CSV table of N, CA and C in Angstrom, one decimal:
chain,number,residue,atom,x,y,z
A,1403,MET,N,-23.9,-12.2,-24.7
A,1403,MET,CA,-22.4,-12.4,-24.5
A,1403,MET,C,-21.8,-11.1,-24.0
A,1404,PRO,N,-21.0,-11.1,-22.9
A,1404,PRO,CA,-20.5,-9.9,-22.4
A,1404,PRO,C,-19.3,-9.4,-23.2
A,1405,ILE,N,-19.2,-8.1,-23.2
A,1405,ILE,CA,-18.1,-7.5,-24.0
A,1405,ILE,C,-16.9,-7.5,-23.1
A,1406,ALA,N,-15.7,-8.0,-23.5
A,1406,ALA,CA,-14.5,-7.9,-22.7
A,1406,ALA,C,-13.5,-7.1,-23.5
A,1407,GLY,N,-12.7,-6.4,-22.7
A,1407,GLY,CA,-11.6,-5.6,-23.3
A,1407,GLY,C,-10.3,-6.5,-23.5
A,1408,CYS,N,-9.4,-6.0,-24.2
A,1408,CYS,CA,-8.1,-6.7,-24.4
A,1408,CYS,C,-7.4,-7.0,-23.1
A,1409,ALA,N,-7.2,-6.0,-22.3
A,1409,ALA,CA,-6.5,-6.2,-21.0
A,1409,ALA,C,-7.2,-7.1,-20.1
A,1410,SER,N,-8.5,-7.1,-20.1
A,1410,SER,CA,-9.3,-8.1,-19.3
A,1410,SER,C,-9.0,-9.5,-19.7
A,1411,ILE,N,-8.9,-9.7,-21.0
A,1411,ILE,CA,-8.6,-11.1,-21.5
A,1411,ILE,C,-7.2,-11.5,-21.2
A,1412,VAL,N,-6.2,-10.6,-21.3
A,1412,VAL,CA,-4.8,-11.0,-21.2
A,1412,VAL,C,-4.4,-11.1,-19.7
A,1413,ASP,N,-4.7,-10.1,-18.9
A,1413,ASP,CA,-4.2,-10.1,-17.5
A,1413,ASP,C,-5.3,-10.2,-16.5
A,1414,GLY,N,-6.5,-9.9,-16.8
A,1414,GLY,CA,-7.6,-10.0,-15.9
A,1414,GLY,C,-7.7,-8.7,-15.0
A,1415,THR,N,-8.6,-8.8,-14.1
A,1415,THR,CA,-8.8,-7.6,-13.2
A,1415,THR,C,-8.1,-7.7,-11.9
A,1416,ASN,N,-7.4,-8.8,-11.6
A,1416,ASN,CA,-6.7,-9.0,-10.4
A,1416,ASN,C,-5.2,-8.9,-10.6
A,1417,GLN,N,-4.5,-8.5,-9.6
A,1417,GLN,CA,-3.0,-8.5,-9.6
A,1417,GLN,C,-2.4,-8.9,-8.3
A,1418,THR,N,-1.4,-9.8,-8.4
A,1418,THR,CA,-0.7,-10.2,-7.2
A,1418,THR,C,0.5,-9.3,-6.9
A,1419,LEU,N,0.6,-8.8,-5.7
A,1419,LEU,CA,1.7,-7.9,-5.4
A,1419,LEU,C,2.4,-8.4,-4.1
A,1420,SER,N,3.6,-8.0,-3.8
A,1420,SER,CA,4.3,-8.3,-2.6
A,1420,SER,C,4.4,-7.0,-1.7
A,1421,VAL,N,4.2,-7.3,-0.4
A,1421,VAL,CA,4.3,-6.2,0.5
A,1421,VAL,C,5.4,-6.5,1.5
A,1422,GLN,N,6.2,-5.5,1.8
A,1422,GLN,CA,7.4,-5.7,2.7
A,1422,GLN,C,7.4,-4.5,3.6
A,1423,THR,N,7.6,-4.7,4.9
A,1423,THR,CA,7.8,-3.6,5.8
A,1423,THR,C,9.3,-3.5,6.2
A,1424,THR,N,9.8,-2.3,6.4
A,1424,THR,CA,11.2,-2.1,6.7
A,1424,THR,C,11.3,-1.1,7.9
A,1425,ALA,N,12.4,-1.2,8.6
A,1425,ALA,CA,12.7,-0.3,9.7
A,1425,ALA,C,14.2,-0.1,9.7
A,1426,ALA,N,14.6,1.1,9.7
A,1426,ALA,CA,16.0,1.5,9.6
A,1426,ALA,C,16.7,0.8,8.4
A,1427,GLY,N,16.0,0.7,7.3
A,1427,GLY,CA,16.6,0.1,6.1
A,1427,GLY,C,16.6,-1.4,6.0
A,1428,GLN,N,16.2,-2.0,7.1
A,1428,GLN,CA,16.2,-3.5,7.2
A,1428,GLN,C,14.8,-4.1,7.1
A,1429,SER,N,14.7,-5.3,6.6
A,1429,SER,CA,13.4,-5.9,6.5
A,1429,SER,C,12.8,-6.1,7.9
A,1430,LEU,N,11.5,-5.9,8.1
A,1430,LEU,CA,10.8,-6.0,9.3
A,1430,LEU,C,9.7,-7.0,9.1
A,1431,ALA,N,9.8,-8.2,9.6
A,1431,ALA,CA,8.7,-9.2,9.4
A,1431,ALA,C,7.7,-9.1,10.5
A,1432,GLY,N,6.5,-9.6,10.1
A,1432,GLY,CA,5.4,-9.8,11.1
A,1432,GLY,C,4.5,-8.6,11.3
A,1433,ALA,N,4.5,-7.7,10.4
A,1433,ALA,CA,3.5,-6.6,10.5
A,1433,ALA,C,2.2,-7.0,9.8
A,1434,GLN,N,1.1,-6.6,10.3
A,1434,GLN,CA,-0.2,-6.9,9.6
A,1434,GLN,C,-0.6,-5.6,8.8
A,1435,CYS,N,-0.9,-5.8,7.6
A,1435,CYS,CA,-1.1,-4.7,6.7
A,1435,CYS,C,-2.5,-4.8,6.1
A,1436,ALA,N,-3.2,-3.7,5.9
A,1436,ALA,CA,-4.5,-3.6,5.2
A,1436,ALA,C,-4.2,-2.7,4.0
A,1437,LEU,N,-4.7,-3.2,2.8
A,1437,LEU,CA,-4.5,-2.5,1.6
A,1437,LEU,C,-6.0,-2.1,1.1
A,1438,LYS,N,-6.2,-0.8,0.8
A,1438,LYS,CA,-7.5,-0.4,0.5
A,1438,LYS,C,-7.5,0.4,-0.8
A,1439,SER,N,-8.5,0.2,-1.6
A,1439,SER,CA,-8.8,1.0,-2.8
A,1439,SER,C,-10.3,1.1,-2.9
A,1440,ASN,N,-10.8,1.8,-4.0
A,1440,ASN,CA,-12.2,1.8,-4.2
A,1440,ASN,C,-12.8,0.5,-4.6
A,1441,LYS,N,-12.0,-0.5,-4.9
A,1441,LYS,CA,-12.4,-1.8,-5.3
A,1441,LYS,C,-12.5,-2.8,-4.1
A,1442,GLY,N,-12.0,-2.4,-2.9
A,1442,GLY,CA,-12.0,-3.4,-1.8
A,1442,GLY,C,-10.9,-3.2,-0.8
A,1443,THR,N,-10.9,-4.1,0.2
A,1443,THR,CA,-9.8,-4.1,1.2
A,1443,THR,C,-9.2,-5.5,1.3
A,1444,TRP,N,-7.9,-5.6,1.4
A,1444,TRP,CA,-7.2,-6.9,1.4
A,1444,TRP,C,-6.2,-6.8,2.6
A,1445,PHE,N,-5.9,-8.0,3.1
A,1445,PHE,CA,-5.0,-8.1,4.3
A,1445,PHE,C,-3.8,-9.0,4.0
A,1446,VAL,N,-2.6,-8.7,4.5
A,1446,VAL,CA,-1.4,-9.5,4.3
A,1446,VAL,C,-0.5,-9.3,5.5
A,1447,ASN,N,0.2,-10.3,5.9
A,1447,ASN,CA,1.3,-10.3,6.9
A,1447,ASN,C,2.6,-10.2,6.2
A,1448,THR,N,3.5,-9.3,6.7
A,1448,THR,CA,4.7,-9.1,5.9
A,1448,THR,C,5.9,-10.0,6.4
A,1449,PRO,N,6.8,-10.3,5.5
A,1449,PRO,CA,6.7,-10.1,4.1
A,1449,PRO,C,5.7,-11.1,3.5
A,1450,GLY,N,4.9,-10.7,2.5
A,1450,GLY,CA,3.9,-11.6,2.0
A,1450,GLY,C,3.4,-11.1,0.6
A,1451,THR,N,2.5,-11.9,0.0
A,1451,THR,CA,1.9,-11.5,-1.2
A,1451,THR,C,0.4,-11.5,-1.0
A,1452,VAL,N,-0.3,-10.7,-1.8
A,1452,VAL,CA,-1.7,-10.6,-1.7
A,1452,VAL,C,-2.2,-10.3,-3.2
A,1453,THR,N,-3.4,-10.8,-3.5
A,1453,THR,CA,-4.0,-10.5,-4.7
A,1453,THR,C,-5.1,-9.4,-4.5
A,1454,VAL,N,-4.9,-8.3,-5.3
A,1454,VAL,CA,-5.9,-7.2,-5.2
A,1454,VAL,C,-6.6,-7.0,-6.5
A,1455,HIS,N,-7.7,-6.2,-6.5
A,1455,HIS,CA,-8.4,-5.9,-7.7
A,1455,HIS,C,-7.8,-4.7,-8.3
A,1456,ARG,N,-7.4,-4.7,-9.6
A,1456,ARG,CA,-6.8,-3.6,-10.2
A,1456,ARG,C,-7.8,-2.4,-10.2
A,1457,ALA,N,-7.3,-1.2,-10.1
A,1457,ALA,CA,-8.1,0.0,-10.2
A,1457,ALA,C,-7.3,1.2,-10.6
A,1458,TYR,N,-8.0,2.2,-11.0
A,1458,TYR,CA,-7.4,3.5,-11.4
A,1458,TYR,C,-7.0,4.2,-10.1
A,1459,ASP,N,-7.7,4.1,-9.0
A,1459,ASP,CA,-7.5,4.8,-7.8
A,1459,ASP,C,-6.2,4.3,-7.1
A,1460,ASN,N,-5.7,5.1,-6.2
A,1460,ASN,CA,-4.5,4.8,-5.4
A,1460,ASN,C,-4.8,3.6,-4.5
A,1461,LEU,N,-3.8,2.9,-4.1
A,1461,LEU,CA,-3.9,1.8,-3.2
A,1461,LEU,C,-3.2,2.3,-1.9
A,1462,ASN,N,-4.1,2.4,-0.8
A,1462,ASN,CA,-3.6,2.9,0.5
A,1462,ASN,C,-3.3,1.8,1.4
A,1463,ILE,N,-2.1,1.8,2.0
A,1463,ILE,CA,-1.6,0.7,2.8
A,1463,ILE,C,-1.3,1.2,4.2
A,1464,LYS,N,-1.8,0.5,5.2
A,1464,LYS,CA,-1.5,0.8,6.6
A,1464,LYS,C,-1.1,-0.5,7.3
A,1465,CYS,N,0.1,-0.5,7.9
A,1465,CYS,CA,0.7,-1.6,8.6
A,1465,CYS,C,0.8,-1.4,10.0
A,1466,ALA,N,0.7,-2.4,10.8
A,1466,ALA,CA,0.8,-2.3,12.3
A,1466,ALA,C,1.6,-3.5,12.8
A,1467,LYS,N,2.5,-3.2,13.8
A,1467,LYS,CA,3.3,-4.2,14.5
A,1467,LYS,C,3.6,-3.6,15.9
A,1468,ALA,N,3.4,-4.5,16.9
A,1468,ALA,CA,3.7,-4.1,18.3
A,1468,ALA,C,5.1,-3.5,18.4
A,1469,GLY,N,5.2,-2.4,19.1
A,1469,GLY,CA,6.5,-1.7,19.3
A,1469,GLY,C,6.9,-0.8,18.2
A,1470,TYR,N,6.0,-0.6,17.2
A,1470,TYR,CA,6.3,0.3,16.1
A,1470,TYR,C,5.1,1.2,15.8
A,1471,GLN,N,5.4,2.4,15.3
A,1471,GLN,CA,4.4,3.3,14.9
A,1471,GLN,C,3.8,2.7,13.6
A,1472,PRO,N,2.5,3.0,13.3
A,1472,PRO,CA,1.9,2.5,12.1
A,1472,PRO,C,2.7,3.0,10.9
A,1473,GLY,N,2.8,2.1,9.9
A,1473,GLY,CA,3.5,2.4,8.6
A,1473,GLY,C,2.4,2.7,7.6
A,1474,ILE,N,2.5,3.8,7.0
A,1474,ILE,CA,1.5,4.2,6.0
A,1474,ILE,C,2.1,4.5,4.7
A,1475,ALA,N,1.5,4.0,3.6
A,1475,ALA,CA,2.0,4.3,2.2
A,1475,ALA,C,0.9,4.4,1.3
A,1476,THR,N,1.1,5.1,0.2
A,1476,THR,CA,0.1,5.2,-0.9
A,1476,THR,C,0.8,5.0,-2.2
A,1477,VAL,N,0.3,4.1,-3.0
A,1477,VAL,CA,0.9,3.8,-4.3
A,1477,VAL,C,-0.2,4.1,-5.4
A,1478,ALA,N,0.3,4.7,-6.4
A,1478,ALA,CA,-0.6,5.0,-7.6
A,1478,ALA,C,-0.6,3.9,-8.6
A,1479,SER,N,-1.7,3.8,-9.3
A,1479,SER,CA,-1.7,2.8,-10.3
A,1479,SER,C,-1.2,3.5,-11.6
A,1480,SER,N,-0.8,2.6,-12.5
A,1480,SER,CA,-0.3,3.2,-13.8
A,1480,SER,C,-1.1,2.5,-14.9
A,1481,THR,N,-1.3,3.1,-16.0
A,1481,THR,CA,-2.0,2.6,-17.1
A,1481,THR,C,-1.1,1.6,-17.9
A,1482,LYS,N,-1.6,0.4,-18.1
A,1482,LYS,CA,-0.8,-0.6,-18.9
A,1482,LYS,C,-0.7,-0.2,-20.3
A,1483,GLY,N,0.4,-0.5,-21.0
A,1483,GLY,CA,0.6,-0.2,-22.4
A,1483,GLY,C,-0.5,-0.8,-23.3
A,1484,MET,N,-0.9,-2.0,-23.0
A,1484,MET,CA,-1.9,-2.7,-23.8
A,1484,MET,C,-3.3,-2.0,-23.8
A,1485,ALA,N,-3.5,-1.1,-22.8
A,1485,ALA,CA,-4.8,-0.4,-22.8
A,1485,ALA,C,-4.8,0.6,-24.0
A,1486,PHE,N,-3.7,1.2,-24.4
A,1486,PHE,CA,-3.7,2.1,-25.5
A,1486,PHE,C,-3.9,1.3,-26.8
A,1487,GLY,N,-3.3,0.1,-26.9
A,1487,GLY,CA,-3.5,-0.8,-28.1
A,1487,GLY,C,-4.9,-1.2,-28.2
A,1488,ASN,N,-5.6,-1.3,-27.1
A,1488,ASN,CA,-7.0,-1.7,-27.1
A,1488,ASN,C,-7.8,-0.7,-27.8
A,1489,VAL,N,-7.5,0.5,-27.7
A,1489,VAL,CA,-8.3,1.6,-28.4
A,1489,VAL,C,-8.2,1.3,-29.9
A,1490,LEU,N,-7.0,0.9,-30.4
A,1490,LEU,CA,-6.8,0.6,-31.8
A,1490,LEU,C,-7.5,-0.7,-32.3
A,1491,PHE,N,-7.3,-1.7,-31.5
A,1491,PHE,CA,-7.8,-3.0,-31.9
A,1491,PHE,C,-9.1,-3.4,-31.3
A,1492,GLY,N,-9.4,-3.0,-30.1
A,1492,GLY,CA,-10.7,-3.4,-29.5
A,1492,GLY,C,-11.7,-2.3,-29.5
A,1493,GLY,N,-11.3,-1.2,-30.0
A,1493,GLY,CA,-12.2,-0.1,-30.1
A,1493,GLY,C,-12.5,0.6,-28.7
A,1494,VAL,N,-13.3,1.7,-28.8
A,1494,VAL,CA,-13.6,2.5,-27.6
A,1494,VAL,C,-14.3,1.7,-26.6
A,1495,ILE,N,-15.2,0.7,-27.0
A,1495,ILE,CA,-16.0,-0.1,-26.1
A,1495,ILE,C,-15.0,-1.0,-25.2
A,1496,GLY,N,-14.1,-1.6,-25.9
A,1496,GLY,CA,-13.2,-2.5,-25.2
A,1496,GLY,C,-12.3,-1.7,-24.2
A,1497,ALA,N,-11.8,-0.5,-24.6
A,1497,ALA,CA,-11.0,0.3,-23.8
A,1497,ALA,C,-11.9,0.8,-22.6
A,1498,GLY,N,-13.1,1.1,-22.8
A,1498,GLY,CA,-14.0,1.6,-21.7
A,1498,GLY,C,-14.2,0.5,-20.7
A,1499,VAL,N,-14.4,-0.8,-21.2
A,1499,VAL,CA,-14.6,-1.9,-20.3
A,1499,VAL,C,-13.4,-2.1,-19.4
A,1500,ASP,N,-12.2,-2.0,-20.0
A,1500,ASP,CA,-10.9,-2.2,-19.3
A,1500,ASP,C,-10.7,-1.1,-18.2
A,1501,MET,N,-11.1,0.1,-18.6
A,1501,MET,CA,-10.9,1.2,-17.6
A,1501,MET,C,-11.9,1.1,-16.5
A,1502,ALA,N,-13.1,0.7,-16.8
A,1502,ALA,CA,-14.2,0.6,-15.8
A,1502,ALA,C,-13.9,-0.6,-14.8
A,1503,ASP,N,-13.5,-1.7,-15.3
A,1503,ASP,CA,-13.3,-2.9,-14.4
A,1503,ASP,C,-11.9,-2.9,-13.8
A,1504,GLY,N,-11.0,-2.0,-14.2
A,1504,GLY,CA,-9.7,-1.9,-13.6
A,1504,GLY,C,-8.6,-2.6,-14.3
A,1505,ALA,N,-8.9,-3.4,-15.3
A,1505,ALA,CA,-8.0,-4.3,-16.0
A,1505,ALA,C,-6.9,-3.4,-16.8
A,1506,ALA,N,-7.2,-2.2,-17.0
A,1506,ALA,CA,-6.2,-1.3,-17.7
A,1506,ALA,C,-5.1,-0.8,-16.9
A,1507,TYR,N,-5.1,-1.1,-15.6
A,1507,TYR,CA,-4.2,-0.5,-14.6
A,1507,TYR,C,-3.3,-1.6,-13.9
A,1508,ASN,N,-2.2,-1.1,-13.4
A,1508,ASN,CA,-1.3,-1.9,-12.6
A,1508,ASN,C,-0.8,-1.1,-11.4
A,1509,TYR,N,-0.5,-1.9,-10.3
A,1509,TYR,CA,0.1,-1.3,-9.2
A,1509,TYR,C,1.6,-1.8,-9.2
A,1510,PRO,N,2.5,-1.2,-8.5
A,1510,PRO,CA,3.9,-1.7,-8.4
A,1510,PRO,C,3.8,-3.2,-7.9
A,1511,LYS,N,4.7,-4.0,-8.4
A,1511,LYS,CA,4.7,-5.4,-8.0
A,1511,LYS,C,5.3,-5.6,-6.6
A,1512,LEU,N,6.1,-4.7,-6.1
A,1512,LEU,CA,6.7,-4.7,-4.7
A,1512,LEU,C,6.4,-3.4,-4.1
A,1513,ILE,N,5.7,-3.5,-2.9
A,1513,ILE,CA,5.4,-2.2,-2.1
A,1513,ILE,C,6.2,-2.3,-0.8
A,1514,LYS,N,7.1,-1.4,-0.5
A,1514,LYS,CA,7.8,-1.3,0.7
A,1514,LYS,C,7.2,-0.2,1.6
A,1515,VAL,N,6.9,-0.6,2.8
A,1515,VAL,CA,6.2,0.3,3.8
A,1515,VAL,C,7.2,0.5,4.9
A,1516,PRO,N,7.7,1.8,5.1
A,1516,PRO,CA,8.7,2.0,6.2
A,1516,PRO,C,7.9,2.2,7.5
A,1517,MET,N,8.6,1.7,8.5
A,1517,MET,CA,8.0,1.8,9.9
A,1517,MET,C,9.1,2.3,10.8
A,1518,GLN,N,8.6,3.0,11.9
A,1518,GLN,CA,9.6,3.5,12.9
A,1518,GLN,C,9.2,2.9,14.2
A,1519,PRO,N,10.3,2.7,15.0
A,1519,PRO,CA,10.0,2.2,16.4
A,1519,PRO,C,9.1,3.2,17.2
A,1520,ALA,N,8.3,2.7,18.0
A,1520,ALA,CA,7.4,3.5,18.8
A,1520,ALA,C,8.2,4.3,19.8
A,1521,VAL,N,7.8,5.5,20.0
A,1521,VAL,CA,8.4,6.4,21.0
A,1521,VAL,C,7.8,6.1,22.4
A,1522,THR,N,8.6,5.6,23.3
A,1522,THR,CA,8.1,5.3,24.6
A,1522,THR,C,8.4,6.5,25.5
A,1523,ALA,N,7.4,6.7,26.4
A,1523,ALA,CA,7.5,7.8,27.3
A,1523,ALA,C,8.4,7.3,28.5
A,1524,SER,N,9.5,8.0,28.7
A,1524,SER,CA,10.3,7.6,29.9
A,1524,SER,C,9.9,8.5,31.0
A,1525,ALA,N,10.3,8.0,32.2
A,1525,ALA,CA,9.9,8.8,33.4
A,1525,ALA,C,10.7,10.1,33.4
A,1526,ALA,N,9.9,11.1,33.7
A,1526,ALA,CA,10.5,12.5,33.7
A,1526,ALA,C,11.4,12.7,34.9
A,1527,PRO,N,12.5,13.3,34.7
A,1527,PRO,CA,13.4,13.5,35.9
A,1527,PRO,C,12.7,14.4,36.9
A,1528,THR,N,12.9,14.0,38.1
A,1528,THR,CA,12.3,14.8,39.2
A,1528,THR,C,13.2,15.9,39.6
A,1529,ALA,N,12.6,17.0,39.9
A,1529,ALA,CA,13.4,18.2,40.3
A,1529,ALA,C,13.7,18.1,41.8
A,1530,ALA,N,14.9,18.5,42.1
A,1530,ALA,CA,15.3,18.5,43.5
A,1530,ALA,C,14.7,19.6,44.2
A,1531,THR,N,14.3,19.4,45.4
A,1531,THR,CA,13.8,20.5,46.2
A,1531,THR,C,14.9,21.4,46.8
A,1532,VAL,N,14.8,22.6,46.5
A,1532,VAL,CA,15.8,23.6,46.9
A,1532,VAL,C,15.1,24.6,47.9
A,1533,LYS,N,15.8,24.8,49.0
A,1533,LYS,CA,15.2,25.7,50.0
A,1533,LYS,C,15.7,27.1,49.6
A,1534,PRO,N,14.8,28.1,49.9
A,1534,PRO,CA,15.2,29.5,49.6
A,1534,PRO,C,16.6,29.8,50.2
A,1535,GLY,N,17.4,30.5,49.4
A,1535,GLY,CA,18.7,30.9,49.9
A,1535,GLY,C,19.8,29.9,49.8
A,1536,GLN,N,19.4,28.7,49.5
A,1536,GLN,CA,20.4,27.5,49.3
A,1536,GLN,C,21.0,27.5,47.9
A,1537,PRO,N,22.3,27.3,47.8
A,1537,PRO,CA,22.9,27.3,46.5
A,1537,PRO,C,22.4,26.1,45.7
A,1538,VAL,N,22.4,26.3,44.4
A,1538,VAL,CA,21.9,25.2,43.5
A,1538,VAL,C,23.2,24.7,42.8
A,1539,ASP,N,23.4,23.4,42.8
A,1539,ASP,CA,24.6,22.8,42.2
A,1539,ASP,C,24.5,22.8,40.7
């Protein structure tokens, strides 16, 4: 019989979160985002929800949309309060299981990734040809 920690039983090792992209403070729909941690990689189109595996490690997000520079964000996980209670009631083994499988951690429920419009190269102004001795306007 496997040993399970308290957090594993209550919330499990997965968490559903929402990802939203913004530009100039407004919601920006239609970006494709990849979320990565040491537990895997997940994909979502914004605005949208995705289920990720909980982990101690940061969750790195990179979003792409035509006409915009890539949006990059990193969110840290936090230790859930019940993980500390698990030490008291589930013992060190239960707490160890929850920390190892990620169940002891949470990411923010809403992740906002800012994006900026892409900078387009405009045609450089051409210099006028000036003959020697001719005044310049």
